[in-house]
CSV table of C-alpha atoms and ligand atoms in Angstrom, one decimal:
chain,number,residue,atom,x,y,z
K,1,MET,CA,90.0,-150.8,53.1
K,2,GLN,CA,88.6,-153.6,55.7
K,3,VAL,CA,88.9,-152.4,59.5
K,4,ILE,CA,91.4,-155.3,61.1
K,5,ARG,CA,89.5,-156.1,64.1
K,6,LEU,CA,91.1,-157.6,67.3
K,7,ALA,CA,89.5,-161.4,67.2
K,8,VAL,CA,91.3,-161.5,70.5
K,9,THR,CA,89.8,-161.5,74.1
K,10,LEU,CA,92.7,-162.1,76.3
K,11,PRO,CA,91.5,-165.0,79.0
K,12,LYS,CA,91.0,-163.7,82.7
K,13,GLU,CA,93.0,-166.4,84.4
K,14,PRO,CA,96.9,-165.8,83.9
K,15,ILE,CA,98.1,-169.4,82.7
K,16,LEU,CA,101.8,-168.8,81.7
K,17,PRO,CA,104.5,-169.5,84.6
K,18,PRO,CA,106.8,-168.7,86.4
K,19,ASP,CA,104.8,-165.6,87.1
K,20,PRO,CA,101.3,-165.7,86.2
K,21,THR,CA,100.2,-162.2,86.5
K,22,MET,CA,102.3,-160.6,83.5
K,23,ILE,CA,101.8,-162.4,80.0
K,24,ARG,CA,98.1,-164.8,80.2
K,25,ASP,CA,98.6,-166.4,77.0
K,26,ALA,CA,101.6,-165.3,74.4
K,27,GLU,CA,99.7,-167.2,71.3
K,28,ILE,CA,96.6,-164.6,71.4
K,29,LEU,CA,99.2,-162.1,72.8
K,30,SER,CA,101.4,-162.7,69.7
K,31,GLN,CA,97.9,-162.4,67.8
K,32,LEU,CA,97.6,-159.0,69.5
K,33,THR,CA,100.9,-157.4,68.7
K,34,ASP,CA,100.9,-158.7,65.1
K,35,THR,CA,97.5,-157.3,64.1
K,36,ILE,CA,98.5,-153.6,65.7
K,37,ALA,CA,101.7,-154.4,64.1
K,38,ARG,CA,99.6,-154.8,60.8
K,39,PHE,CA,97.2,-152.2,61.3
K,40,VAL,CA,100.0,-149.4,62.1
K,41,ARG,CA,101.9,-150.7,58.9
K,42,GLU,CA,99.3,-150.8,56.4
K,43,ARG,CA,97.1,-148.2,57.9
K,44,LEU,CA,98.4,-145.7,60.1
K,45,VAL,CA,101.9,-145.3,57.8
K,46,PRO,CA,100.4,-144.4,55.0
K,47,ALA,CA,98.3,-141.5,56.7
K,48,GLU,CA,101.2,-140.0,58.5
K,49,GLN,CA,101.5,-137.3,55.9
K,50,HIS,CA,98.1,-136.8,55.6
K,51,VAL,CA,97.4,-136.3,59.3
K,52,ALA,CA,100.7,-133.8,59.3
K,53,GLU,CA,99.5,-131.4,56.5
K,54,THR,CA,95.8,-131.6,57.9
K,55,ASP,CA,96.5,-131.6,61.8
K,56,THR,CA,93.6,-134.2,61.9
K,57,ILE,CA,93.3,-137.7,61.9
K,58,PRO,CA,90.6,-139.3,59.5
K,59,GLU,CA,87.4,-140.3,60.9
K,60,ASP,CA,87.5,-143.6,59.5
K,61,ILE,CA,90.9,-144.0,61.2
K,62,VAL,CA,89.4,-143.0,64.7
K,63,ALA,CA,86.7,-145.6,63.8
K,64,ASP,CA,89.1,-148.3,63.0
K,65,MET,CA,90.7,-147.3,66.3
K,66,LYS,CA,87.1,-147.9,68.4
K,67,ALA,CA,86.5,-151.0,66.4
K,68,MET,CA,89.6,-152.5,67.2
K,69,GLY,CA,89.5,-151.8,70.9
K,70,LEU,CA,92.3,-149.5,71.1
K,71,PHE,CA,90.9,-147.0,73.2
K,72,GLY,CA,90.7,-149.4,76.2
K,73,LEU,CA,93.4,-151.7,75.8
K,74,SER,CA,94.8,-151.3,79.7
K,75,ILE,CA,91.2,-150.6,80.7
K,76,PRO,CA,90.3,-153.9,82.9
K,77,GLU,CA,87.6,-156.1,81.2
K,78,GLN,CA,85.2,-155.8,83.6
K,79,TYR,CA,84.5,-152.3,82.1
K,80,GLY,CA,84.7,-152.8,78.7
K,81,GLY,CA,88.4,-153.0,78.0
K,82,LEU,CA,90.9,-155.5,76.9
K,83,GLY,CA,92.7,-155.7,80.2
K,84,LEU,CA,96.4,-155.9,79.6
K,85,THR,CA,99.3,-156.0,82.0
K,86,MET,CA,101.7,-153.5,81.9
K,87,GLU,CA,104.3,-155.9,80.2
K,88,GLU,CA,101.3,-156.7,77.3
K,89,GLU,CA,100.4,-153.1,77.2
K,90,VAL,CA,104.2,-151.8,76.5
K,91,LEU,CA,104.3,-154.7,73.9
K,92,VAL,CA,101.7,-153.3,72.0
K,93,ALA,CA,102.8,-149.5,72.4
K,94,PHE,CA,106.5,-150.9,71.0
K,95,GLU,CA,103.8,-151.6,67.8
K,96,LEU,CA,102.4,-148.1,68.0
K,97,GLY,CA,105.2,-146.0,68.7
K,98,ARG,CA,106.1,-147.1,64.8
K,99,THR,CA,104.1,-144.6,63.3
K,100,SER,CA,103.2,-140.7,64.2
K,101,PRO,CA,102.5,-139.8,67.6
K,102,ALA,CA,99.3,-138.3,67.0
K,103,PHE,CA,97.5,-141.6,66.5
K,104,ARG,CA,99.1,-142.7,69.9
K,105,SER,CA,97.9,-139.5,71.3
K,106,LEU,CA,94.4,-139.7,70.8
K,107,MET,CA,93.8,-143.3,72.4
K,108,GLY,CA,96.4,-142.8,74.9
K,109,THR,CA,94.8,-140.7,77.2
K,110,ASN,CA,91.7,-142.9,77.5
K,111,ASN,CA,94.2,-145.8,78.2
K,112,GLY,CA,96.0,-143.9,80.5
K,113,ILE,CA,96.4,-140.2,82.1
K,114,GLY,CA,92.5,-139.6,81.2
K,115,ALA,CA,91.2,-143.1,83.2
K,116,GLN,CA,93.9,-144.2,85.2
K,117,GLY,CA,93.1,-141.8,88.0
K,118,ILE,CA,90.0,-143.3,88.6
K,119,LEU,CA,91.1,-146.7,87.9
K,120,ILE,CA,93.7,-146.4,90.7
K,121,ASP,CA,92.1,-144.6,93.2
K,122,GLY,CA,88.2,-144.1,92.1
K,123,THR,CA,85.4,-146.2,93.8
K,124,GLU,CA,83.6,-149.1,92.2
K,125,GLU,CA,80.7,-146.7,91.3
K,126,GLN,CA,82.5,-144.5,89.7
K,127,LYS,CA,84.5,-146.8,87.6
K,128,GLN,CA,81.5,-148.1,86.7
K,129,LYS,CA,79.9,-144.9,85.7
K,130,TYR,CA,82.6,-143.7,83.6
K,131,VAL,CA,85.0,-146.0,82.6
K,132,PRO,CA,83.2,-148.1,80.2
K,133,ALA,CA,82.5,-145.1,77.6
K,134,LEU,CA,86.3,-144.4,77.6
K,135,ALA,CA,86.9,-148.2,77.0
K,136,THR,CA,84.9,-147.5,73.6
K,137,GLY,CA,86.3,-144.3,72.9
K,138,GLU,CA,82.9,-142.8,72.8
K,139,VAL,CA,84.0,-140.3,75.4
K,140,ILE,CA,87.5,-138.9,75.6
K,141,GLY,CA,89.4,-138.5,78.8
K,142,ALA,CA,91.9,-135.8,79.5
K,143,PHE,CA,94.2,-135.2,82.4
K,144,CYS,CA,94.4,-131.8,84.0
K,145,LEU,CA,97.1,-131.0,86.2
K,146,THR,CA,99.6,-128.1,84.2
K,147,GLU,CA,98.6,-124.5,84.9
K,148,PRO,CA,100.1,-121.3,83.8
K,149,ASP,CA,102.1,-120.9,86.6
K,150,VAL,CA,102.4,-124.5,87.6
K,151,GLY,CA,104.2,-127.1,85.4
K,152,SER,CA,107.1,-129.0,87.3
K,153,ASP,CA,106.3,-128.1,90.6
K,154,SER,CA,102.8,-129.9,89.8
K,155,GLY,CA,102.2,-129.9,94.2
K,156,ALA,CA,101.7,-126.3,93.8
K,157,VAL,CA,98.3,-126.0,91.6
K,158,LYS,CA,96.4,-122.9,92.0
K,159,THR,CA,92.9,-124.2,90.1
K,160,ARG,CA,90.6,-123.7,93.5
K,161,ALA,CA,87.8,-126.3,94.3
K,162,GLN,CA,85.5,-124.8,96.9
K,163,ARG,CA,83.0,-126.3,98.7
K,164,GLU,CA,79.5,-125.5,98.6
K,165,GLY,CA,76.9,-127.4,99.8
K,166,ASP,CA,77.4,-131.0,98.4
K,167,HIS,CA,79.0,-129.5,95.2
K,168,TYR,CA,82.7,-128.0,94.8
K,169,ILE,CA,82.9,-124.7,92.4
K,170,LEU,CA,85.9,-125.3,90.5
K,171,ASN,CA,87.9,-122.0,89.1
K,172,GLY,CA,91.0,-121.7,87.5
K,173,THR,CA,92.9,-122.5,84.4
K,174,LYS,CA,94.6,-126.0,83.1
K,175,ARG,CA,97.1,-125.8,80.5
K,176,TYR,CA,98.8,-128.0,77.4
K,177,ILE,CA,96.0,-130.2,78.2
K,178,THR,CA,96.1,-133.4,75.8
K,179,ASN,CA,93.0,-134.1,74.5
K,180,GLY,CA,91.5,-130.8,75.5
K,181,PRO,CA,89.7,-130.0,72.6
K,182,HIS,CA,88.0,-133.1,72.2
K,183,ALA,CA,87.6,-134.2,75.9
K,184,GLY,CA,84.3,-135.2,77.5
K,185,LEU,CA,85.5,-136.0,80.8
K,186,PHE,CA,88.1,-134.6,82.8
K,187,THR,CA,90.2,-135.4,85.6
K,188,VAL,CA,91.0,-132.3,87.8
K,189,MET,CA,93.6,-131.7,90.3
K,190,ALA,CA,92.4,-128.8,92.2
K,191,ARG,CA,93.1,-127.1,95.9
K,192,THR,CA,90.5,-127.8,98.4
K,193,ASP,CA,92.8,-126.4,101.3
K,194,PRO,CA,94.1,-123.3,100.6
K,195,GLU,CA,95.8,-123.7,104.2
K,196,ILE,CA,98.0,-126.3,103.1
K,197,GLN,CA,100.4,-125.1,100.4
K,198,GLY,CA,102.2,-128.3,98.7
K,199,GLY,CA,100.0,-131.4,97.2
K,200,GLY,CA,98.7,-132.1,100.4
K,201,GLY,CA,95.8,-129.1,99.8
K,202,VAL,CA,95.1,-131.0,96.2
K,203,THR,CA,91.8,-133.0,95.6
K,204,ALA,CA,91.0,-134.5,92.6
K,205,PHE,CA,87.7,-134.7,90.8
K,206,ILE,CA,86.0,-136.2,88.0
K,207,VAL,CA,84.3,-133.2,86.2
K,208,GLU,CA,82.2,-134.5,82.8
K,209,GLY,CA,83.2,-132.2,79.8
K,210,ASP,CA,79.6,-130.6,79.5
K,211,THR,CA,79.3,-129.1,82.9
K,212,PRO,CA,78.6,-125.1,82.8
K,213,GLY,CA,81.8,-123.2,83.5
K,214,ILE,CA,83.9,-125.3,81.2
K,215,SER,CA,85.4,-123.6,78.2
K,216,ARG,CA,88.4,-124.6,76.4
K,217,GLY,CA,90.9,-122.3,74.8
K,218,LYS,CA,91.9,-122.2,71.0
K,219,ALA,CA,94.1,-125.3,70.0
K,220,ASP,CA,97.8,-124.8,71.0
K,221,VAL,CA,100.0,-124.6,67.9
K,222,LYS,CA,103.0,-126.8,68.5
K,223,MET,CA,106.6,-127.7,67.3
K,224,GLY,CA,105.4,-131.5,66.0
K,225,GLN,CA,103.0,-134.2,66.7
K,226,LYS,CA,100.7,-132.5,64.3
K,227,GLY,CA,97.1,-134.0,64.6
K,228,ALA,CA,97.4,-134.4,68.4
K,229,HIS,CA,95.6,-131.5,69.8
K,230,THR,CA,96.1,-129.4,73.2
K,231,CYS,CA,94.4,-126.6,74.8
K,232,ASP,CA,93.5,-124.8,77.7
K,233,ILE,CA,90.6,-125.8,79.9
K,234,ILE,CA,89.3,-122.8,81.9
K,235,PHE,CA,86.9,-123.7,85.0
K,236,ASP,CA,84.9,-120.5,85.6
K,237,ASN,CA,82.3,-121.1,88.5
K,238,CYS,CA,82.4,-124.7,87.4
K,239,ARG,CA,79.6,-127.0,90.0
K,240,VAL,CA,80.9,-130.4,90.3
K,241,PRO,CA,79.1,-132.9,92.6
K,242,ALA,CA,81.0,-133.9,95.8
K,243,GLU,CA,80.4,-137.3,95.1
K,244,ASN,CA,82.8,-136.8,91.9
K,245,ILE,CA,86.1,-136.9,94.4
K,246,ILE,CA,88.2,-139.4,93.2
K,247,GLY,CA,87.6,-142.0,95.6
K,248,GLY,CA,85.6,-139.8,97.8
K,249,LYS,CA,89.0,-138.6,99.4
K,250,GLU,CA,90.1,-134.9,100.0
K,251,GLY,CA,93.8,-134.0,100.2
K,252,VAL,CA,95.1,-137.4,98.2
K,253,GLY,CA,95.1,-136.1,94.6
K,254,PHE,CA,98.3,-135.1,94.0
K,255,LYS,CA,99.3,-138.5,95.3
K,256,THR,CA,96.7,-140.2,92.4
K,257,ALA,CA,98.2,-137.8,89.9
K,258,MET,CA,101.4,-139.4,90.8
K,259,LYS,CA,100.8,-142.7,90.8
K,260,VAL,CA,99.0,-142.0,87.1
K,261,LEU,CA,102.4,-140.8,86.3
K,262,ASP,CA,104.4,-143.9,87.3
K,263,ARG,CA,102.4,-145.7,85.0
K,264,GLY,CA,102.3,-143.1,81.9
K,265,ARG,CA,106.1,-142.6,82.2
K,266,LEU,CA,106.4,-146.1,81.4
K,267,HIS,CA,103.9,-146.0,78.8
K,268,ILE,CA,105.8,-143.4,76.9
K,269,SER,CA,109.3,-144.9,77.6
K,270,ALA,CA,107.7,-147.7,75.5
K,271,ILE,CA,106.1,-145.6,72.8
K,272,CYS,CA,109.7,-143.9,72.3
K,273,VAL,CA,111.4,-147.6,72.2
K,274,GLY,CA,108.8,-147.9,69.3
K,275,VAL,CA,109.5,-144.6,67.4
K,276,ALA,CA,113.0,-145.4,67.7
K,277,THR,CA,112.9,-148.9,66.0
K,278,ARG,CA,110.7,-146.8,63.1
K,279,LEU,CA,113.5,-144.4,63.2
K,280,ILE,CA,116.5,-146.9,62.9
K,281,GLU,CA,114.6,-148.9,60.3
K,282,ASP,CA,114.2,-145.8,57.7
K,283,ALA,CA,117.7,-144.8,58.3
K,284,VAL,CA,119.2,-148.7,57.4
K,285,ASN,CA,116.4,-148.5,54.4
K,286,PHE,CA,117.5,-144.7,53.4
K,287,ALA,CA,121.5,-145.6,53.8
K,288,ALA,CA,120.9,-149.2,52.1
K,289,GLU,CA,119.8,-147.2,49.1
K,290,ARG,CA,121.5,-144.1,49.0
K,291,LYS,CA,125.3,-144.0,47.3
K,292,GLN,CA,127.9,-141.9,47.9
K,293,PHE,CA,131.9,-142.6,47.2
K,294,GLY,CA,131.0,-145.1,44.7
K,295,LYS,CA,128.9,-147.5,47.3
K,296,PRO,CA,125.8,-147.8,49.7
K,297,ILE,CA,126.4,-145.1,52.6
K,298,ILE,CA,125.8,-148.1,54.5
K,299,GLU,CA,129.0,-149.8,53.6
K,300,HIS,CA,130.7,-146.7,55.1
K,301,GLN,CA,131.8,-147.2,58.8
K,302,LEU,CA,131.0,-143.6,60.1
K,303,ILE,CA,127.3,-144.3,59.2
K,304,GLN,CA,127.6,-147.5,60.7
K,305,ALA,CA,128.7,-146.3,64.1
K,306,MET,CA,125.3,-144.2,63.9
K,307,LEU,CA,123.4,-146.8,63.1
K,308,ALA,CA,124.8,-149.4,65.7
K,309,ASP,CA,124.7,-146.9,68.6
K,310,SER,CA,121.1,-146.1,67.8
K,311,ARG,CA,120.2,-150.0,67.8
K,312,ALA,CA,121.7,-151.0,71.0
K,313,GLU,CA,120.6,-147.6,72.9
K,314,MET,CA,116.8,-148.6,71.2
K,315,PHE,CA,117.9,-152.1,72.9
K,316,ALA,CA,118.7,-150.8,76.4
K,317,GLY,CA,115.4,-149.0,76.3
K,318,ARG,CA,113.3,-151.6,75.3
K,319,SER,CA,115.0,-154.3,78.0
K,320,MET,CA,114.7,-151.7,80.7
K,321,VAL,CA,110.8,-150.8,79.8
K,322,LEU,CA,109.9,-154.2,79.7
K,323,GLU,CA,112.0,-154.9,83.1
K,324,ALA,CA,110.2,-152.2,84.6
K,325,ALA,CA,107.0,-153.4,83.1
K,326,ARG,CA,107.1,-156.7,84.9
K,327,SER,CA,107.9,-155.6,88.1
K,328,LYS,CA,104.8,-153.3,88.4
K,329,ASP,CA,102.6,-155.9,87.2
K,330,ARG,CA,104.4,-158.0,90.1
K,331,GLY,CA,103.1,-155.5,92.0
K,332,GLU,CA,106.0,-153.3,92.9
K,333,LYS,CA,106.5,-149.8,93.4
K,334,VAL,CA,108.2,-148.6,90.2
K,335,SER,CA,108.2,-144.8,90.5
K,336,LEU,CA,112.2,-144.9,90.6
K,337,ASP,CA,112.4,-147.7,87.6
K,338,ALA,CA,109.6,-145.5,85.2
K,339,SER,CA,111.4,-142.7,85.6
K,340,CYS,CA,114.7,-144.4,84.9
K,341,CYS,CA,112.7,-145.5,81.6
K,342,LYS,CA,111.7,-142.1,81.0
K,343,LEU,CA,114.8,-140.3,81.3
K,344,PHE,CA,116.7,-143.0,79.4
K,345,CYS,CA,114.2,-143.7,76.6
K,346,SER,CA,112.9,-140.4,75.8
K,347,GLU,CA,116.7,-139.0,75.5
K,348,MET,CA,117.7,-141.8,73.5
K,349,VAL,CA,114.9,-141.4,70.8
K,350,GLY,CA,116.2,-137.7,70.9
K,351,ARG,CA,119.8,-139.4,70.1
K,352,VAL,CA,118.1,-141.7,67.4
K,353,ALA,CA,116.2,-139.2,65.6
K,354,ASP,CA,119.1,-136.9,65.5
K,355,ARG,CA,121.3,-139.5,64.0
K,356,ALA,CA,118.7,-141.0,61.4
K,357,VAL,CA,118.2,-137.0,60.2
K,358,GLN,CA,122.3,-136.7,59.6
K,359,ILE,CA,122.3,-140.3,57.8
K,360,HIS,CA,119.7,-138.9,55.8
K,361,GLY,CA,122.1,-135.6,55.1
K,362,GLY,CA,120.2,-133.4,53.1
K,363,ALA,CA,117.2,-135.2,52.7
K,364,GLY,CA,116.6,-135.4,56.4
K,365,TYR,CA,116.2,-131.8,56.5
K,366,MET,CA,113.3,-132.1,53.8
K,367,ALA,CA,109.8,-132.6,54.8
K,368,ASP,CA,109.5,-135.2,52.1
K,369,TYR,CA,110.9,-137.8,54.6
K,370,ALA,CA,109.3,-138.9,57.8
K,371,VAL,CA,112.5,-138.4,59.8
K,372,GLU,CA,112.1,-134.6,59.4
K,373,ARG,CA,109.0,-134.9,61.3
K,374,PHE,CA,109.8,-137.3,63.6
K,375,TYR,CA,112.8,-135.2,64.7
K,376,ARG,CA,110.4,-132.6,66.1
K,377,ASP,CA,107.6,-135.1,67.1
K,378,VAL,CA,110.3,-136.7,69.5
K,379,ARG,CA,111.3,-133.5,71.1
K,380,LEU,CA,108.1,-133.6,73.5
K,381,PHE,CA,108.9,-136.7,74.9
K,382,ARG,CA,111.7,-135.2,76.9
K,383,ILE,CA,109.1,-132.4,78.3
K,384,TYR,CA,106.0,-134.0,78.9
K,385,GLU,CA,104.8,-136.6,81.7
K,386,GLY,CA,107.9,-134.9,83.7
K,387,THR,CA,111.0,-133.3,82.2
K,388,THR,CA,114.1,-135.1,82.0
K,389,GLN,CA,115.2,-132.9,84.7
K,390,ILE,CA,112.1,-134.5,86.9
K,391,GLN,CA,112.9,-137.7,86.3
K,392,GLN,CA,116.5,-136.8,87.9
K,393,ILE,CA,114.8,-135.5,90.9
K,394,VAL,CA,112.7,-138.4,91.5
K,395,ILE,CA,115.5,-141.2,90.7
K,396,ALA,CA,117.8,-139.2,93.1
K,397,ARG,CA,115.4,-138.3,95.9
K,398,GLU,CA,114.3,-142.0,95.7
K,399,LEU,CA,118.2,-142.9,96.0
K,400,ALA,CA,118.3,-140.6,99.0
K,401,ARG,CA,115.8,-142.4,100.9
K,402,GLN,CA,116.6,-146.1,100.1
K,403,ALA,CA,119.8,-144.9,101.7
K,404,ALA,CA,118.5,-143.1,104.8
K,405,GLN,CA,116.2,-145.9,105.5
K,406,SER,CA,119.4,-148.6,105.1
X,1,LIG,N1,103.1,-142.7,94.0
X,1,LIG,C1,102.4,-142.3,95.3
X,1,LIG,N2,102.7,-141.4,95.9
X,1,LIG,C2,104.2,-140.3,96.2
X,1,LIG,C3,104.4,-140.2,94.5
X,1,LIG,C4,104.3,-141.8,93.9
X,1,LIG,N3,104.9,-141.8,92.6
X,1,LIG,N4,105.1,-139.2,94.5
X,1,LIG,C5,105.4,-138.6,95.4
X,1,LIG,N5,104.3,-139.0,96.5
X,1,LIG,C6,103.5,-138.9,97.4
X,1,LIG,C7,105.0,-138.8,98.6
X,1,LIG,O1,105.1,-139.9,99.2
X,1,LIG,C8,104.9,-138.0,99.2
X,1,LIG,O2,104.0,-138.0,100.3
X,1,LIG,P1,103.5,-137.7,101.9
X,1,LIG,O3,103.4,-135.9,101.8
X,1,LIG,O4,102.1,-138.6,102.7
X,1,LIG,O5,104.9,-137.8,102.4
X,1,LIG,C9,103.4,-136.3,98.8
X,1,LIG,O6,103.3,-137.5,97.6
X,1,LIG,C10,104.0,-135.3,97.8
X,1,LIG,O7,105.7,-135.6,97.8
X,1,LIG,P2,106.8,-135.0,96.9
X,1,LIG,O8,107.4,-134.1,98.6
X,1,LIG,O9,107.8,-136.1,96.5
X,1,LIG,O10,106.3,-133.8,96.2
X,1,LIG,P3,106.6,-132.8,95.5
X,1,LIG,O11,106.0,-131.3,95.5
X,1,LIG,O12,108.6,-132.3,96.2
X,1,LIG,O13,107.0,-133.1,94.0
X,1,LIG,C11,107.4,-133.9,91.6
X,1,LIG,C12,107.1,-134.1,93.5
X,1,LIG,C13,108.4,-132.7,91.5
X,1,LIG,C14,108.5,-135.4,91.7
X,1,LIG,C15,106.2,-133.8,91.2
X,1,LIG,O14,105.8,-132.8,91.6
X,1,LIG,C16,106.3,-134.2,89.8
X,1,LIG,O15,106.2,-135.2,89.0
X,1,LIG,N6,106.6,-132.8,88.7
X,1,LIG,C17,106.3,-133.2,87.5
X,1,LIG,C18,105.0,-133.2,87.3
X,1,LIG,C19,104.6,-133.6,85.6
X,1,LIG,O16,105.0,-134.7,85.3
X,1,LIG,N7,104.2,-132.9,84.8
X,1,LIG,C20,103.5,-133.4,83.7
X,1,LIG,C21,102.5,-132.9,83.1
X,1,LIG,S1,101.0,-133.8,83.6
X,1,LIG,S2,101.1,-135.0,81.8
């Protein structure tokens, strides 16, 4: 099959009124989303079952994804990416979400949590040194925050980074690291100041994957998302140059991680919308074909209710994600909105997947139908990049803060 190339370069200069920082050229953007939609439809969807069965994305698909520039969608052009705005990125994610999340997961860390720490808070030198290889997919990036004893309370990281001359010595274990088995570059949050208990004692480091003292645990066996891989990353007296502190500043690594997650949560929300769209499509197609009580089940009102609720909720998710992405592009702080999106969209796609299985009836429980796989795949969305309960906390705290200020 021929590689479908993204023969588009988004112009540097914004041209669309009224808010020029958002979509820069509607026609080129629509070419981009159309090309990705076609790639998803013709190349990725037919490979889904193979990926699920083998727990591997075929090499030729990975090569196509690289050739299309998918690893650098949101990386600025000066570092070799396409430089999509947040709104453009979520529009692309709506399309990418319409297939197994494993495909997105492979390039998702390079566009997102594996590169954004450096892009948001790194020095110019760090960006130039590390980001171009992430943009092409030559190197896979990963984000090391979670630990065996540190999940939602991410300010409590125990991994230590002790200064020794012009290096830091890292010791500790990071857990469930997406793309850990493949990563050549890590953003690692480690405690440089043990006197400070919370996030204030945490520093973010760029750690090259082949640094002595790094080892990888065995790949985790997960409920779903086969083809996307996670593992422990273990640091044992791993010497990292002091110049690899992101932005050169100790003690701000937790804030860097939070800023990365604000963005990541919007991206995941958009993927949830994409998956919901796919599930609704599958459910409608099935319901139109399947006959019971003498007519296609789509003509039965109780089936219609499930489809209608799913479509309405998907549309609500899509609208809020677009709105939040636009405010991010305007430079507004979106922590609260990103958490609202992550909370709603991840729960929404869970309900949509549940209904899609229900509409399929017995068939929905069988591995022959994609809904069975998606039902397991979407469960993760409510957990990673901050659980639903963490999003509730972020939202409620921000409301309290705003109330105290008024
Ligand atoms: N952007 C910038 N700064 C932020 C921020 C954000 N989104 N969120 C918090 N901060 C800052 C705060 O302003 C505060 O700064 P000061 O110390 O200068 O006041 C500092 O970070 C600490 O914030 P806070 O007190 O809210 O931290 P907590 O330890 O209470 O933790 C939660 C906050 C629970 C929200 C955070 O730990 C979290 O998001 N946990 C989930 C982690 C997660 O998503 N893990 C998934 C795995 S990674 S894929």
